[in-house]
Amino acid sequence: MFCKTTSTTDNAAKWFQSDFRFHQLYPADMRRLASQHWTPLQVVKQATDYLADRAGVRILDIGSGIGKFCLSGAWLQPGATFYGVEQRDNLIGYAQAAQHALGLQNVHFYHGNFTQLNLSDYHHFYCFNPFYENLKNTDKIDDTIAFSAELYHYYNRFLHRQLEYMPVGTRVVTFHSLGNEIPASYQLADVWMDDMLKFWMKYK
Ligand SMILES: C[S@@+](CC[C@H](N)C(=O)[O-])C[C@H]1O[C@@H](n2cnc3c(N)ncnc32)[C@H](O)[C@@H]1O
């Protein structure tokens, strides 16, 4: 059972009772990808408790998929605004359809590559190993985009450089990450789930 700490009467609550229930917002082919590619609700709770550190905070999910992190974060943290950028157009469509069904206002989805965004427009970041698909012998969401080891390294380096420019106090949560994208100016504030879930903060 997954629930908010504050009482809620909103209609959306029933969808957040379990991962299984939440996935019913999506078609079967998207549900089948869930165990490998979409963040579990319990992880969203832990990550957003850390990232939503003040009212008005802007949180970007880098590679937002079908919008699970942003939508459940927006429901759990009504004082924060969640942004998702996703390179696959059809996944943005599923995210927006789910947003409409849930009636959440504090979430926005952009179709595009995260390299097109100015990361300084956001305060904190969530990253569920988005570039991993570029490596050989990994589970792919589909074959609609090009994959390569060069892209994997390029994206990691790009994100690393952008995170370096962010101000002290910037928070990042990584899930299933090797940590290549995190500069040395960030320190680990906490670790959960046998090192799979990491909470970072820029300290210098
Ligand atoms: C593992 S899924 C995570 C989805 C979502 N963040 C969640 O936690 O449920 C990673 C997503 O990142 C997207 N992605 C990978 N590289 C990207 C890039 N360069 N720009 C935008 N999206 C990207 C993929 O298409 C995929 O949907």
mmCIF file of C-alpha atoms and ligand atoms in Angstrom:
data_model
loop_
_atom_site.group_PDB
_atom_site.id
_atom_site.type_symbol
_atom_site.label_atom_id
_atom_site.label_comp_id
_atom_site.label_asym_id
_atom_site.label_seq_id
_atom_site.Cartn_x
_atom_site.Cartn_y
_atom_site.Cartn_z
ATOM 1 C CA MET A 1 0.000 0.000 0.000
ATOM 2 C CA PHE A 2 1.394 3.380 -1.045
ATOM 3 C CA CYS A 3 -0.219 6.503 0.357
ATOM 4 C CA LYS A 4 0.364 10.169 1.063
ATOM 5 C CA THR A 5 1.221 11.281 4.570
ATOM 6 C CA THR A 6 -1.393 14.038 4.334
ATOM 7 C CA SER A 7 -5.064 13.164 3.957
ATOM 8 C CA THR A 8 -6.421 13.534 0.465
ATOM 9 C CA THR A 9 -9.813 13.381 -1.097
ATOM 10 C CA ASP A 10 -8.562 13.672 -4.635
ATOM 11 C CA ASN A 11 -9.819 11.276 -7.208
ATOM 12 C CA ALA A 12 -6.289 10.337 -8.188
ATOM 13 C CA ALA A 13 -5.572 8.519 -4.906
ATOM 14 C CA LYS A 14 -6.854 5.144 -6.082
ATOM 15 C CA TRP A 15 -4.234 4.983 -8.831
ATOM 16 C CA PHE A 16 -1.394 5.289 -6.315
ATOM 17 C CA GLN A 17 -2.417 2.370 -4.092
ATOM 18 C CA SER A 18 0.129 0.067 -5.727
ATOM 19 C CA ASP A 19 2.449 -0.174 -8.750
ATOM 20 C CA PHE A 20 0.027 -2.673 -10.254
ATOM 21 C CA ARG A 21 -2.856 -0.220 -9.937
ATOM 22 C CA PHE A 22 -0.821 2.689 -11.328
ATOM 23 C CA HIS A 23 0.194 0.679 -14.379
ATOM 24 C CA GLN A 24 -3.483 0.212 -15.269
ATOM 25 C CA LEU A 25 -3.336 3.811 -16.550
ATOM 26 C CA TYR A 26 -1.290 2.488 -19.490
ATOM 27 C CA PRO A 27 -1.732 -0.033 -22.310
ATOM 28 C CA ALA A 28 -0.441 -3.596 -21.928
ATOM 29 C CA ASP A 29 2.769 -3.065 -23.923
ATOM 30 C CA MET A 30 3.780 -0.242 -21.538
ATOM 31 C CA ARG A 31 2.849 -2.314 -18.472
ATOM 32 C CA ARG A 32 5.104 -5.130 -19.671
ATOM 33 C CA LEU A 33 8.102 -2.759 -19.585
ATOM 34 C CA ALA A 34 7.452 -1.629 -16.020
ATOM 35 C CA SER A 35 9.710 -3.940 -14.018
ATOM 36 C CA GLN A 36 12.782 -2.945 -16.076
ATOM 37 C CA HIS A 37 12.117 0.649 -17.066
ATOM 38 C CA TRP A 38 9.671 2.530 -14.791
ATOM 39 C CA THR A 39 10.475 3.605 -11.225
ATOM 40 C CA PRO A 40 8.650 1.693 -8.411
ATOM 41 C CA LEU A 41 6.336 3.899 -6.331
ATOM 42 C CA GLN A 42 8.303 3.221 -3.153
ATOM 43 C CA VAL A 43 11.422 4.613 -4.836
ATOM 44 C CA VAL A 44 9.487 7.686 -6.020
ATOM 45 C CA LYS A 45 8.455 8.305 -2.412
ATOM 46 C CA GLN A 46 12.019 8.139 -1.087
ATOM 47 C CA ALA A 47 13.449 10.173 -3.961
ATOM 48 C CA THR A 48 10.854 12.945 -3.822
ATOM 49 C CA ASP A 49 11.039 13.234 -0.025
ATOM 50 C CA TYR A 50 14.684 14.209 -0.664
ATOM 51 C CA LEU A 51 14.258 16.302 -3.823
ATOM 52 C CA ALA A 52 11.187 18.319 -2.779
ATOM 53 C CA ASP A 53 13.071 20.255 -0.127
ATOM 54 C CA ARG A 54 11.018 23.466 -0.310
ATOM 55 C CA ALA A 55 7.842 24.960 -1.742
ATOM 56 C CA GLY A 56 8.154 25.962 -5.389
ATOM 57 C CA VAL A 57 11.061 23.640 -6.141
ATOM 58 C CA ARG A 58 11.430 22.574 -9.807
ATOM 59 C CA ILE A 59 12.458 18.945 -10.301
ATOM 60 C CA LEU A 60 13.504 17.500 -13.677
ATOM 61 C CA ASP A 61 13.292 13.797 -14.525
ATOM 62 C CA ILE A 62 15.947 13.220 -17.203
ATOM 63 C CA GLY A 63 14.328 10.655 -19.490
ATOM 64 C CA SER A 64 10.795 10.601 -18.111
ATOM 65 C CA GLY A 65 9.447 7.576 -20.016
ATOM 66 C CA ILE A 66 5.687 7.154 -19.503
ATOM 67 C CA GLY A 67 5.808 9.797 -16.749
ATOM 68 C CA LYS A 68 5.590 7.518 -13.724
ATOM 69 C CA PHE A 69 8.184 9.366 -11.623
ATOM 70 C CA CYS A 70 6.843 12.841 -12.446
ATOM 71 C CA LEU A 71 3.173 11.956 -11.994
ATOM 72 C CA SER A 72 3.541 10.107 -8.708
ATOM 73 C CA GLY A 73 6.009 12.760 -7.490
ATOM 74 C CA ALA A 74 3.546 15.524 -8.382
ATOM 75 C CA TRP A 75 0.794 13.753 -6.471
ATOM 76 C CA LEU A 76 2.984 13.134 -3.409
ATOM 77 C CA GLN A 77 4.575 16.605 -3.390
ATOM 78 C CA PRO A 78 1.935 19.176 -4.374
ATOM 79 C CA GLY A 79 4.260 22.060 -3.411
ATOM 80 C CA ALA A 80 6.829 21.027 -6.031
ATOM 81 C CA THR A 81 6.623 21.173 -9.825
ATOM 82 C CA PHE A 82 7.847 18.193 -11.825
ATOM 83 C CA TYR A 83 9.217 18.324 -15.371
ATOM 84 C CA GLY A 84 9.903 15.338 -17.593
ATOM 85 C CA VAL A 85 11.930 15.345 -20.790
ATOM 86 C CA GLU A 86 11.649 12.280 -23.007
ATOM 87 C CA GLN A 87 13.098 11.507 -26.443
ATOM 88 C CA ARG A 88 10.339 9.064 -27.486
ATOM 89 C CA ASP A 89 7.244 10.866 -28.706
ATOM 90 C CA ASN A 90 4.835 7.980 -27.998
ATOM 91 C CA LEU A 91 5.934 7.841 -24.329
ATOM 92 C CA ILE A 92 5.204 11.565 -23.957
ATOM 93 C CA GLY A 93 1.724 10.826 -25.321
ATOM 94 C CA TYR A 94 1.158 8.133 -22.662
ATOM 95 C CA ALA A 95 2.476 10.447 -19.937
ATOM 96 C CA GLN A 96 0.143 13.262 -20.959
ATOM 97 C CA ALA A 97 -2.857 10.946 -21.213
ATOM 98 C CA ALA A 98 -2.142 9.661 -17.674
ATOM 99 C CA GLN A 99 -1.723 13.234 -16.435
ATOM 100 C CA HIS A 100 -5.125 14.094 -17.878
ATOM 101 C CA ALA A 101 -6.716 11.070 -16.177
ATOM 102 C CA LEU A 102 -5.111 12.013 -12.854
ATOM 103 C CA GLY A 103 -5.939 15.719 -13.128
ATOM 104 C CA LEU A 104 -2.497 16.821 -11.905
ATOM 105 C CA GLN A 105 -1.456 20.411 -12.661
ATOM 106 C CA ASN A 106 2.074 20.539 -11.171
ATOM 107 C CA VAL A 107 3.715 18.444 -13.881
ATOM 108 C CA HIS A 108 4.906 19.206 -17.426
ATOM 109 C CA PHE A 109 6.296 16.928 -20.126
ATOM 110 C CA TYR A 110 8.581 17.907 -23.010
ATOM 111 C CA HIS A 111 9.319 15.813 -26.058
ATOM 112 C CA GLY A 112 13.004 16.054 -26.958
ATOM 113 C CA ASN A 113 16.539 15.260 -25.982
ATOM 114 C CA PHE A 114 17.658 16.409 -22.537
ATOM 115 C CA THR A 115 20.711 18.013 -24.200
ATOM 116 C CA GLN A 116 18.328 20.650 -25.616
ATOM 117 C CA LEU A 117 17.335 21.866 -22.142
ATOM 118 C CA ASN A 118 18.992 24.436 -19.952
ATOM 119 C CA LEU A 119 19.437 22.504 -16.720
ATOM 120 C CA SER A 120 19.822 25.733 -14.758
ATOM 121 C CA ASP A 121 16.049 26.217 -15.245
ATOM 122 C CA TYR A 122 15.597 23.467 -12.620
ATOM 123 C CA HIS A 123 16.683 23.047 -9.012
ATOM 124 C CA HIS A 124 17.047 19.289 -8.573
ATOM 125 C CA PHE A 125 17.219 16.175 -10.784
ATOM 126 C CA TYR A 126 16.153 12.546 -10.957
ATOM 127 C CA CYS A 127 17.965 10.091 -13.187
ATOM 128 C CA PHE A 128 16.936 6.434 -13.642
ATOM 129 C CA ASN A 129 19.896 5.246 -15.691
ATOM 130 C CA PRO A 130 18.435 6.751 -18.882
ATOM 131 C CA PHE A 131 21.442 6.184 -21.156
ATOM 132 C CA TYR A 132 21.938 2.500 -20.323
ATOM 133 C CA GLU A 133 19.930 1.308 -23.334
ATOM 134 C CA ASN A 134 22.805 2.528 -25.502
ATOM 135 C CA LEU A 135 25.027 -0.288 -24.256
ATOM 136 C CA LYS A 136 25.103 -3.702 -25.958
ATOM 137 C CA ASN A 137 23.052 -6.591 -24.551
ATOM 138 C CA THR A 138 20.752 -4.380 -22.482
ATOM 139 C CA ASP A 139 16.952 -4.459 -22.419
ATOM 140 C CA LYS A 140 15.558 -1.882 -24.844
ATOM 141 C CA ILE A 141 12.201 -0.133 -24.578
ATOM 142 C CA ASP A 142 11.830 -0.449 -28.372
ATOM 143 C CA ASP A 143 13.946 -0.142 -31.511
ATOM 144 C CA THR A 144 12.667 3.243 -32.693
ATOM 145 C CA ILE A 145 15.878 5.118 -31.846
ATOM 146 C CA ALA A 146 19.585 4.621 -32.552
ATOM 147 C CA PHE A 147 21.794 3.154 -29.807
ATOM 148 C CA SER A 148 25.576 3.317 -29.475
ATOM 149 C CA ALA A 149 28.310 3.256 -26.863
ATOM 150 C CA GLU A 150 29.392 6.671 -28.206
ATOM 151 C CA LEU A 151 25.981 8.109 -27.335
ATOM 152 C CA TYR A 152 26.167 6.552 -23.864
ATOM 153 C CA HIS A 153 29.476 8.304 -23.182
ATOM 154 C CA TYR A 154 28.411 11.544 -24.848
ATOM 155 C CA TYR A 155 25.225 11.825 -22.728
ATOM 156 C CA ASN A 156 27.040 10.972 -19.504
ATOM 157 C CA ARG A 157 29.740 13.549 -20.220
ATOM 158 C CA PHE A 158 27.149 16.166 -21.193
ATOM 159 C CA LEU A 159 25.148 15.654 -17.998
ATOM 160 C CA HIS A 160 28.322 15.612 -15.904
ATOM 161 C CA ARG A 161 29.350 19.004 -17.331
ATOM 162 C CA GLN A 162 25.880 20.522 -16.801
ATOM 163 C CA LEU A 163 25.700 19.280 -13.206
ATOM 164 C CA GLU A 164 29.095 20.847 -12.561
ATOM 165 C CA TYR A 165 27.644 24.281 -13.435
ATOM 166 C CA MET A 166 24.754 23.943 -10.972
ATOM 167 C CA PRO A 167 24.862 25.860 -7.671
ATOM 168 C CA VAL A 168 25.921 24.420 -4.323
ATOM 169 C CA GLY A 169 22.928 22.689 -2.741
ATOM 170 C CA THR A 170 21.706 21.094 -6.008
ATOM 171 C CA ARG A 171 20.293 17.631 -5.318
ATOM 172 C CA VAL A 172 20.342 14.609 -7.612
ATOM 173 C CA VAL A 173 18.831 11.173 -7.058
ATOM 174 C CA THR A 174 20.174 8.362 -9.226
ATOM 175 C CA PHE A 175 18.570 4.922 -9.547
ATOM 176 C CA HIS A 176 20.570 1.988 -10.976
ATOM 177 C CA SER A 177 23.356 4.355 -11.972
ATOM 178 C CA LEU A 178 27.082 3.654 -12.146
ATOM 179 C CA GLY A 179 27.658 7.275 -11.100
ATOM 180 C CA ASN A 180 29.538 8.305 -14.286
ATOM 181 C CA GLU A 181 27.333 11.364 -14.643
ATOM 182 C CA ILE A 182 28.005 12.737 -11.141
ATOM 183 C CA PRO A 183 30.893 15.248 -10.746
ATOM 184 C CA ALA A 184 33.295 15.099 -7.805
ATOM 185 C CA SER A 185 31.757 18.324 -6.473
ATOM 186 C CA TYR A 186 28.732 16.243 -5.374
ATOM 187 C CA GLN A 187 28.802 14.133 -2.257
ATOM 188 C CA LEU A 188 26.685 11.136 -1.365
ATOM 189 C CA ALA A 189 24.153 12.175 1.266
ATOM 190 C CA ASP A 190 22.526 8.740 1.522
ATOM 191 C CA VAL A 191 22.336 5.337 -0.160
ATOM 192 C CA TRP A 192 19.453 2.849 -0.235
ATOM 193 C CA MET A 193 18.590 -0.499 -1.748
ATOM 194 C CA ASP A 194 22.099 -2.028 -1.838
ATOM 195 C CA ASP A 195 23.584 1.041 -3.555
ATOM 196 C CA MET A 196 20.940 1.145 -6.298
ATOM 197 C CA LEU A 197 19.317 4.355 -5.030
ATOM 198 C CA LYS A 198 21.710 7.217 -4.335
ATOM 199 C CA PHE A 199 21.061 10.696 -2.955
ATOM 200 C CA TRP A 200 23.616 13.324 -4.012
ATOM 201 C CA MET A 201 24.203 16.974 -3.119
ATOM 202 C CA LYS A 202 26.558 19.541 -4.629
ATOM 203 C CA TYR A 203 28.774 20.774 -1.816
ATOM 204 C CA LYS A 204 31.448 22.920 -3.490
HETATM 205 C C1 LIG B 1 14.786 3.771 -17.504
HETATM 206 S S1 LIG B 1 13.607 4.828 -18.305
HETATM 207 C C2 LIG B 1 13.050 5.773 -16.892
HETATM 208 C C3 LIG B 1 11.691 6.424 -17.071
HETATM 209 C C4 LIG B 1 11.229 7.301 -15.929
HETATM 210 N N1 LIG B 1 12.256 8.251 -15.543
HETATM 211 C C5 LIG B 1 10.864 6.482 -14.713
HETATM 212 O O1 LIG B 1 11.659 6.487 -13.795
HETATM 213 O O2 LIG B 1 9.816 5.823 -14.667
HETATM 214 C C6 LIG B 1 14.716 5.973 -19.142
HETATM 215 C C7 LIG B 1 14.045 6.856 -20.197
HETATM 216 O O3 LIG B 1 14.999 7.842 -20.609
HETATM 217 C C8 LIG B 1 14.762 8.144 -21.963
HETATM 218 N N2 LIG B 1 15.984 8.758 -22.518
HETATM 219 C C9 LIG B 1 17.184 8.158 -22.694
HETATM 220 N N3 LIG B 1 18.091 9.027 -23.197
HETATM 221 C C10 LIG B 1 17.443 10.211 -23.348
HETATM 222 C C11 LIG B 1 17.844 11.495 -23.820
HETATM 223 N N4 LIG B 1 19.093 11.711 -24.263
HETATM 224 N N5 LIG B 1 16.938 12.505 -23.826
HETATM 225 C C12 LIG B 1 15.651 12.278 -23.408
HETATM 226 N N6 LIG B 1 15.215 11.078 -22.965
HETATM 227 C C13 LIG B 1 16.098 10.056 -22.921
HETATM 228 C C14 LIG B 1 14.409 6.795 -22.581
HETATM 229 O O4 LIG B 1 13.723 6.949 -23.806
HETATM 230 C C15 LIG B 1 13.564 6.170 -21.455
HETATM 231 O O5 LIG B 1 12.213 6.427 -21.661
#
